[in-house]
Coordinates of C-alpha atoms and ligand atoms in Angstrom, one line a residue:
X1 CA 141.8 203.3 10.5
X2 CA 142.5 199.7 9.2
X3 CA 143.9 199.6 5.8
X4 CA 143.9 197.0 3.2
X5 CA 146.5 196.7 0.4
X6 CA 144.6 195.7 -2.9
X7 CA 146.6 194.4 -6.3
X8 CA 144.0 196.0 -9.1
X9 CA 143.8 194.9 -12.3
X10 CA 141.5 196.0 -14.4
X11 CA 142.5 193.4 -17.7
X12 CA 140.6 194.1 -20.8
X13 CA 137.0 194.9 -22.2
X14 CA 134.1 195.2 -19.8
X15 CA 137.6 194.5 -16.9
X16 CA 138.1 198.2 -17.4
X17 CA 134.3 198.8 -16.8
X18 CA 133.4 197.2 -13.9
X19 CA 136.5 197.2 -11.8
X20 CA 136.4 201.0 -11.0
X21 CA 133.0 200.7 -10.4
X22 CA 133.1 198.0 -7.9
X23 CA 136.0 199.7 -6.2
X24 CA 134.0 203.4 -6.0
X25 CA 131.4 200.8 -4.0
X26 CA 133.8 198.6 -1.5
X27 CA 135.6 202.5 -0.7
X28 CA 132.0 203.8 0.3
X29 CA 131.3 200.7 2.0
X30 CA 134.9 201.2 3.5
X31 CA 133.8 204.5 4.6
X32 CA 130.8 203.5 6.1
X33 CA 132.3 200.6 8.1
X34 CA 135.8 202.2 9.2
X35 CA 138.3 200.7 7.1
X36 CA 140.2 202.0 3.8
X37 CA 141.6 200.5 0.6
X38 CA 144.9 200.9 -1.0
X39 CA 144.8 200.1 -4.1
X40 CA 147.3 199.5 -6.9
X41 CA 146.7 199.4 -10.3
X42 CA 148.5 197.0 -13.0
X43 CA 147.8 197.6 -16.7
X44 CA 148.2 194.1 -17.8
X45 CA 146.4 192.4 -19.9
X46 CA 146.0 191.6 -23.5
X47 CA 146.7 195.4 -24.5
X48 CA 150.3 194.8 -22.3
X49 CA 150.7 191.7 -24.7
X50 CA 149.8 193.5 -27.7
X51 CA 152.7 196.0 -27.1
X52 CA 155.1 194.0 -24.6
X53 CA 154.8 190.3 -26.3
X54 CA 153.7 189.3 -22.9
X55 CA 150.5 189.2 -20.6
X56 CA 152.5 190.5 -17.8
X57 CA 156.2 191.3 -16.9
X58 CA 158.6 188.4 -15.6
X59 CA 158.6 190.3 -11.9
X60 CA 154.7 190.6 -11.7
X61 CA 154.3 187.8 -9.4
X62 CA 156.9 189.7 -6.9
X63 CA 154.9 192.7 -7.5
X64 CA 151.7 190.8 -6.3
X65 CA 153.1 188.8 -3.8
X66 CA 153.0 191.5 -1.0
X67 CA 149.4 193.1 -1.2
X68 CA 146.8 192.0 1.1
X69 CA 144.0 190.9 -1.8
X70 CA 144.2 190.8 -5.8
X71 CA 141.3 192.4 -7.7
X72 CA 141.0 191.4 -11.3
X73 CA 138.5 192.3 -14.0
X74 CA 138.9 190.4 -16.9
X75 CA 141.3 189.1 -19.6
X76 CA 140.8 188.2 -23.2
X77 CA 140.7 190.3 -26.8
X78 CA 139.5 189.0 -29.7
X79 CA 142.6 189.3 -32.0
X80 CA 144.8 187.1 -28.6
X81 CA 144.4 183.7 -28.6
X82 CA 142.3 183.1 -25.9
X83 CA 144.8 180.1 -24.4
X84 CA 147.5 183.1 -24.3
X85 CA 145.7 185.5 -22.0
X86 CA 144.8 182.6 -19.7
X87 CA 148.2 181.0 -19.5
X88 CA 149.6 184.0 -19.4
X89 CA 148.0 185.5 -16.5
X90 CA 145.7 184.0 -15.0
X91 CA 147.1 180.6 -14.4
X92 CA 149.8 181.8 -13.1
X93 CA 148.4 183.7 -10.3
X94 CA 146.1 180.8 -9.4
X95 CA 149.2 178.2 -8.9
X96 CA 151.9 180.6 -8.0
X97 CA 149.7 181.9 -5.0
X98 CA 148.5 178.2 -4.7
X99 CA 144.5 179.6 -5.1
X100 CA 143.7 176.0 -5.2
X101 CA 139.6 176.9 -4.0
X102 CA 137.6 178.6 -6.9
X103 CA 134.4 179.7 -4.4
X104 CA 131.7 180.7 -7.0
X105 CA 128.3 181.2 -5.1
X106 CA 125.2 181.6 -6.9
X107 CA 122.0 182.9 -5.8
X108 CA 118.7 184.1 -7.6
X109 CA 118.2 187.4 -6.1
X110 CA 115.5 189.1 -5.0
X111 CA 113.7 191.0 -8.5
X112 CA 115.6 189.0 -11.1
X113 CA 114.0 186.7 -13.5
X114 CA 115.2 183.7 -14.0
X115 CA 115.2 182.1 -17.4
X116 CA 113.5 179.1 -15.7
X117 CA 109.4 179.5 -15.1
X118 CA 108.2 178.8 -11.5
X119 CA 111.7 179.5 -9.6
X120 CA 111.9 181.5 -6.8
X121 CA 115.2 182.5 -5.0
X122 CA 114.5 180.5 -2.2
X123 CA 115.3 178.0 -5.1
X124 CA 118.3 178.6 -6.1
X125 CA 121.4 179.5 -3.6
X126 CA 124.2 177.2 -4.1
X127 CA 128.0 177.4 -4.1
X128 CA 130.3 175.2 -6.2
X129 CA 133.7 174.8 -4.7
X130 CA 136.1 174.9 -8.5
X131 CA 139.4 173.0 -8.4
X132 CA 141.3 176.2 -9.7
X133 CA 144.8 174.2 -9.7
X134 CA 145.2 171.2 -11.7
X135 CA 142.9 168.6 -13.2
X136 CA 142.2 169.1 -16.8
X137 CA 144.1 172.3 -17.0
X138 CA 147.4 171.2 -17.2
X139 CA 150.7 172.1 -19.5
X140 CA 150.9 168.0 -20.1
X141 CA 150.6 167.3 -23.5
X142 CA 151.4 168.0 -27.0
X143 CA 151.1 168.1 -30.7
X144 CA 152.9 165.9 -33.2
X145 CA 152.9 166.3 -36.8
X146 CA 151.2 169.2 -36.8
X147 CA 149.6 170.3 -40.3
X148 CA 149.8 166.5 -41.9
X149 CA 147.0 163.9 -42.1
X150 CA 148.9 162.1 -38.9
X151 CA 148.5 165.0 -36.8
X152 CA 147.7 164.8 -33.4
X153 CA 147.2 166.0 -30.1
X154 CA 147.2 164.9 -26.3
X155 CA 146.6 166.5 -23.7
X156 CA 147.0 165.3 -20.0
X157 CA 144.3 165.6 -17.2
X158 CA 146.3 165.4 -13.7
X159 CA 144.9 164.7 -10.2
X160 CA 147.0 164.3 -7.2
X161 CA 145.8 163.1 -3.9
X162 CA 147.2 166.0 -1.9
X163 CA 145.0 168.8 -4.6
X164 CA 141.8 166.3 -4.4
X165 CA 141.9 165.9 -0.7
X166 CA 142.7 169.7 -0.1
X167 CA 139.9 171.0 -2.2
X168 CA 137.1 168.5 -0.7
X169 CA 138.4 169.3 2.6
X170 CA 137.6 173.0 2.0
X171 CA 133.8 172.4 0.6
X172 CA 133.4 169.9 3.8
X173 CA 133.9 172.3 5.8
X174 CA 131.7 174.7 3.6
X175 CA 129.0 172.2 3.6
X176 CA 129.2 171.8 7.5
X177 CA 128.5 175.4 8.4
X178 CA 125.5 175.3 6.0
X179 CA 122.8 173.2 4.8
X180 CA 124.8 170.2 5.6
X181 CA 124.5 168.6 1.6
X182 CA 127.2 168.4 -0.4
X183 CA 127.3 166.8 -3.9
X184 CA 130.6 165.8 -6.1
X185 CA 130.4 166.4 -9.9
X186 CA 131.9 163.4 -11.5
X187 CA 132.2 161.4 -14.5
X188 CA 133.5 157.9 -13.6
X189 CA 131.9 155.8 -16.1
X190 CA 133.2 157.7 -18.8
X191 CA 136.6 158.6 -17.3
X192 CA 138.4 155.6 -16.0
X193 CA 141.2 156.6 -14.1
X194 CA 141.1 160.3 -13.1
X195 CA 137.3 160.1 -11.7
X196 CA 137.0 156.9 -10.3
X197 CA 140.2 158.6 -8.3
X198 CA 137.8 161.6 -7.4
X199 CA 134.9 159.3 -6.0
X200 CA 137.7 157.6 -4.0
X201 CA 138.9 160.6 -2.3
X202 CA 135.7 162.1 -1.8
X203 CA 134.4 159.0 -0.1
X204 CA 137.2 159.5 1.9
X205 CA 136.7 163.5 2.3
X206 CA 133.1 163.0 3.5
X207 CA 133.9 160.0 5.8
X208 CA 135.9 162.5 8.1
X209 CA 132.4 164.9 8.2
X210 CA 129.8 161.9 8.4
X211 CA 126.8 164.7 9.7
X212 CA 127.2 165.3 5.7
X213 CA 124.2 164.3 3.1
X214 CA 126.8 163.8 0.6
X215 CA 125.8 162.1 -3.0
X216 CA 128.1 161.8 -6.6
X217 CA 126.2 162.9 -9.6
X218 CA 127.4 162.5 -13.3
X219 CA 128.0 165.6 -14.3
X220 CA 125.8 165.7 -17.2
X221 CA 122.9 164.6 -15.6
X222 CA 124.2 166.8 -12.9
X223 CA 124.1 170.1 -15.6
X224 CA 120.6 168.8 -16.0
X225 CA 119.3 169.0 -12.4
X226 CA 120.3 171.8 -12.2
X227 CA 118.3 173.1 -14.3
X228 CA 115.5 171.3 -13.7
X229 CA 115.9 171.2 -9.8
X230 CA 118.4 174.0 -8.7
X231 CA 116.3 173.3 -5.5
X232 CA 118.6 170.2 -4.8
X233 CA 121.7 171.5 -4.6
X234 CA 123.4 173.4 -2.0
X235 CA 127.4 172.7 -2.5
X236 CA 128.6 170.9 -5.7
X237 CA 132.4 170.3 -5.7
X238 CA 133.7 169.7 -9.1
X239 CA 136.6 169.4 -10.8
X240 CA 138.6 172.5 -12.5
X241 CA 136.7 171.9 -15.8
X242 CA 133.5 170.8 -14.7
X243 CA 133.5 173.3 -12.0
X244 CA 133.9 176.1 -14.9
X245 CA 131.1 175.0 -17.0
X246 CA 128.9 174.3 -14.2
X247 CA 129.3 177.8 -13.0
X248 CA 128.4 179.5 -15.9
X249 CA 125.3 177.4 -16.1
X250 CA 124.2 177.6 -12.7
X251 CA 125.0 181.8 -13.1
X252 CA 122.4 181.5 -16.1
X253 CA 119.9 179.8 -14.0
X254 CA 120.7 182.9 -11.7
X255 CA 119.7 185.6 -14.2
X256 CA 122.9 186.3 -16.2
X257 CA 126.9 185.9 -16.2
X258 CA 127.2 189.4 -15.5
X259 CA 125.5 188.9 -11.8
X260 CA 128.1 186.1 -11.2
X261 CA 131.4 186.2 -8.3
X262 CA 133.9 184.4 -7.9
X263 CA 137.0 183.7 -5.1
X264 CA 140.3 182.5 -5.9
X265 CA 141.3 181.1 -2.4
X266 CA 144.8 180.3 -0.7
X267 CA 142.7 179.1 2.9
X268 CA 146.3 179.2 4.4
X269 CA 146.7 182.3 3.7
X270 CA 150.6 182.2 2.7
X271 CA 149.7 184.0 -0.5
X272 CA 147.1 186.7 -1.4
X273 CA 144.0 185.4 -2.8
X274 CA 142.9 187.0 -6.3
X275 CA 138.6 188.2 -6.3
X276 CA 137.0 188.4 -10.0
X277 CA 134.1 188.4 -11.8
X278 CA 132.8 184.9 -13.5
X279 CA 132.1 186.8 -16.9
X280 CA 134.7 187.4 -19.4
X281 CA 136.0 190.7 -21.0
X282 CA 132.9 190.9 -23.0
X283 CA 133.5 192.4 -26.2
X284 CA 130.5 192.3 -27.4
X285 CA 129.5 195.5 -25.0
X286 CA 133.0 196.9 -24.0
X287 CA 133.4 200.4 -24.7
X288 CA 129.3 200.9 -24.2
X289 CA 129.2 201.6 -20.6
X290 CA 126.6 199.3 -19.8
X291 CA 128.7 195.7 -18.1
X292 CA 126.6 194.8 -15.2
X293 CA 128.9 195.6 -12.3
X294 CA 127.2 193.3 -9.5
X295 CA 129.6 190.3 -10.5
X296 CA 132.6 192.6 -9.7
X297 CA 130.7 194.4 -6.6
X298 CA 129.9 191.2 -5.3
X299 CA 133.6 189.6 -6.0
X300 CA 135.1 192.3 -3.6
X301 CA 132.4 191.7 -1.3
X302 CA 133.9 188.4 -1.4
X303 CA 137.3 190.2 -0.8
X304 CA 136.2 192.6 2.2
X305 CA 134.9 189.1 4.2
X306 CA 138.5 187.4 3.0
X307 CA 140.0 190.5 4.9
X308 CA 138.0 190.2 7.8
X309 CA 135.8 192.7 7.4
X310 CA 132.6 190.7 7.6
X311 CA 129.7 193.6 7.8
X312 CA 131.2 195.9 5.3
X313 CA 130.7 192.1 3.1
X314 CA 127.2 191.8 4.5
X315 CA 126.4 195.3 4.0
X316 CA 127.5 195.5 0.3
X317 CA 125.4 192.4 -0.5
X318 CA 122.4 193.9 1.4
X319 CA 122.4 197.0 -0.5
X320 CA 123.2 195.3 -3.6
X321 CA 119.7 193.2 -2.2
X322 CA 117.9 196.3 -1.4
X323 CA 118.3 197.7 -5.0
X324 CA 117.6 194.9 -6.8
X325 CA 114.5 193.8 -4.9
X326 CA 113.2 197.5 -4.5
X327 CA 113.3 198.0 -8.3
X328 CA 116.3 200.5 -8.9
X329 CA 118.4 200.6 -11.9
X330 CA 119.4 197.5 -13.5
X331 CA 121.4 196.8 -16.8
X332 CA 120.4 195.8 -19.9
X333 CA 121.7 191.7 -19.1
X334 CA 118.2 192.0 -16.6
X335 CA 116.4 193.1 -18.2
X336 CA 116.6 197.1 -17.6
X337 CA 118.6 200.5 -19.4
X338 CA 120.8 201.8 -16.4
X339 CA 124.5 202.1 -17.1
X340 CA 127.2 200.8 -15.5
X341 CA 127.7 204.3 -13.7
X342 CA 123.8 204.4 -12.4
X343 CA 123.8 200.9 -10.9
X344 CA 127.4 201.6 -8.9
X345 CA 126.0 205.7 -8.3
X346 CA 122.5 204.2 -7.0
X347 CA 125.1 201.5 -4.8
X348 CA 127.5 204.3 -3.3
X349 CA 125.0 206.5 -2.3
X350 CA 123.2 203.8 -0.3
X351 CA 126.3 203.9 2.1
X352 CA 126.8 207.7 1.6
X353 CA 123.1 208.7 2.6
X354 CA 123.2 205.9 6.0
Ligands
NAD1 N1 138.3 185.3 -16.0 C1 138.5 185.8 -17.2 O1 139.2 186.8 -17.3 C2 137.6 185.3 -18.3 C3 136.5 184.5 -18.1 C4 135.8 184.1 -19.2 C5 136.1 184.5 -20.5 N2 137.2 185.3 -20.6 C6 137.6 185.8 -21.9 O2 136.7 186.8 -22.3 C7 136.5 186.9 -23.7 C8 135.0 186.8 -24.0 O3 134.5 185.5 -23.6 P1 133.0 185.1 -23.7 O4 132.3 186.0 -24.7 O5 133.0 183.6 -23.9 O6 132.4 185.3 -22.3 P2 131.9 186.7 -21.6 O7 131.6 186.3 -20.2 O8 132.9 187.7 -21.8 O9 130.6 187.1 -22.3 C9 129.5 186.2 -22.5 C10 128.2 186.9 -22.8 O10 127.7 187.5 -21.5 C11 127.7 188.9 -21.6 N3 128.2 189.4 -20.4 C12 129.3 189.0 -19.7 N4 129.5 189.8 -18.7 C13 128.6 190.7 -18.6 C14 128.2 191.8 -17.8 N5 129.0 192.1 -16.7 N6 127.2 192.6 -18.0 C15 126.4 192.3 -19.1 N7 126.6 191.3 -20.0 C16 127.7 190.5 -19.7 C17 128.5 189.3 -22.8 O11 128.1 190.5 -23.4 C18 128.4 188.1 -23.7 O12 127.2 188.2 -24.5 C19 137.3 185.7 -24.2 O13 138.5 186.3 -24.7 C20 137.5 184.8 -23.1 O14 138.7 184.0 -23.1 C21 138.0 185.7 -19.6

């Protein structure tokens, strides 16, 4: 039986929720599809911090390093500073393990309404490729004078050719083995050095793959299309900012946050790659039992194709299809009363009862 070593961690808030839930689905789909999961779980988080003055201990990334896939629920408490749980963990992974893809697809499924009148799912299925490396998240920066009338802050946006080329060659490729359109989020009239960069190098990305309908939009006429016309857009490669809000919007568009997957990707493959859910820790609902699993169910789907096993993927998406479009139980976000525990029961036992 093939086995797959998976790095779990669960993180805080709705994390605890929906993690376990997703993994009682991907080990029924394992079962189903002749393949089993290994999983180890890691209690970091912003609890860990709380007691430990840390996010996670100085030999987590060793601890990591080894396992075949990362699984991750969330991070973030109210009473942390938000910049703390991020820098503390999650950046970390990403550039340690050189995740320099963020792969966020977003579909209207079958059954769920979207907030916008008149759209169908045939309308909306798009994938934005996230720069999950450098760009405007960087450590460059900092405050003078802090607490006078002269204070100030700066804060350092970074680009290099080698992380702009790597990530548009990855969403070429993308593009290439699906509709064939690819669009680049940018904001070169209003950012004169870093973004007139991007529209070089994606020039020169697209010029290698010229079968590719490629076009630059602003970004915030871009945030407005896609509203407007999610129609348009098949894959959108943005920036590590833009790429984050974009996401969140086009998951909205979707149906909710809480439907949302995303990749962190090492394509070489010299380091695990890490599998999460867009949404946050949620505290708004933590605790209640009633997180909308599907982000995390459909992030380790994500993680079942990234370990090659392609129809267990396809199989939890279908069932995760099947449900949704046959009317079963959905969560509160859409619309419905199930909990957390009836949408991944209802899940499992589609695999069980085959
Ligand atoms: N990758 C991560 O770990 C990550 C991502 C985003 C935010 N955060 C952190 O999470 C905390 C909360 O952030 P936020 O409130 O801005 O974003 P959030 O995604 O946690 O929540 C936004 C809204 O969406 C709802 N929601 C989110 N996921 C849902 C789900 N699965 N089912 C049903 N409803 C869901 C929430 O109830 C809330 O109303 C903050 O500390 C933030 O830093 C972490």
């Amino acid at each position: 039986m093939r086995r797959h070593s998976i790095a779990v961690i669960p993180g805080d808030g709705i994390g605890r929720e929906v993690t376990p839930a997703a993994l009682e689905v991907l080990e029924a789909a394992g079962r189903a599809h002749g393949f089993g999961l290994e999983p180890t779980e890691y209690p970091w988080g912003c609890d860990y911090f709380v007691e430990n003055g840390r996010m996670m201990p100085p030999e987590a990334l060793d601890q990591l390093r080894d396992s075949d896939a990362i699984f991750l629920g969330a991070v973030g408490r109210p009473d942390v500073p938000d910049h703390i749980s991020l820098w503390g963990l999650l950046i970390p992974i990403r550039r340690t393990f050189r995740q320099y893809v963020n792969l966020r697809p977003i579909r209207l499924w079958p059954g769920v309404p979207s907030p916008l009148r008149d759209v169908t799912p045939a309308d909306v299925d798009m994938v934005i490729v996230r720069e999950n490396n450098e760009g405007e998240y960087s450590e460059i920066g900092g405050r003078l004078h802090q607490g006078t009338e002269d204070e100030l802050a700066i804060q350092e946006a970074v680009f290099t050719r080698r992380g702009t080329d790597r990530v548009m060659a990855y969403a070429c490729e993308l593009a290439s083995g699906r509709s064939g359109r690819i669009c680049s989020a940018t904001k070169s009239n209003g950012i004169i050095h870093t973004m007139p960069f991007w529209d070089e190098r994606f020039a020169h990305a697209t010029a290698q793959h010229p079968q590719l309908e490629a076009e630059q939009v602003l970004i915030d006429a871009l945030a407005a299309m896609v509203v407007l016309n999610p129609g348009r857009f098949d894959v959108i490669v943005a920036s590590n900012l833009f790429g984050d809000i974009l996401s969140d919007l086009a998951a909205a568009v979707a149906g909710s946050i809480g439907i949302a997957p995303s990749g962190n990707l090492n394509p070489e493959r010299e380091f695990p790659s890490m599998f999460e859910p867009v949404h946050g820790s949620a505290p708004d609902i933590a605790g209640q039992g009633i997180a909308n699993p599907i982000g995390a169910i459909w992030s380790g789907a994500q993680m079942l194709e990234h370990l090659g096993e392609e129809e267990a993927a396809a199989g939890v998406l279908a069932a995760v299809e099947d449900m949704l479009a046959g009317g079963g139980p959905r969560t509160r976000d859409l619309g419905g009363t199930a909990t957390t525990a009836d949408v991944t029961a209802a899940l499992v036992s589609s695999f069980d009862t085959r």
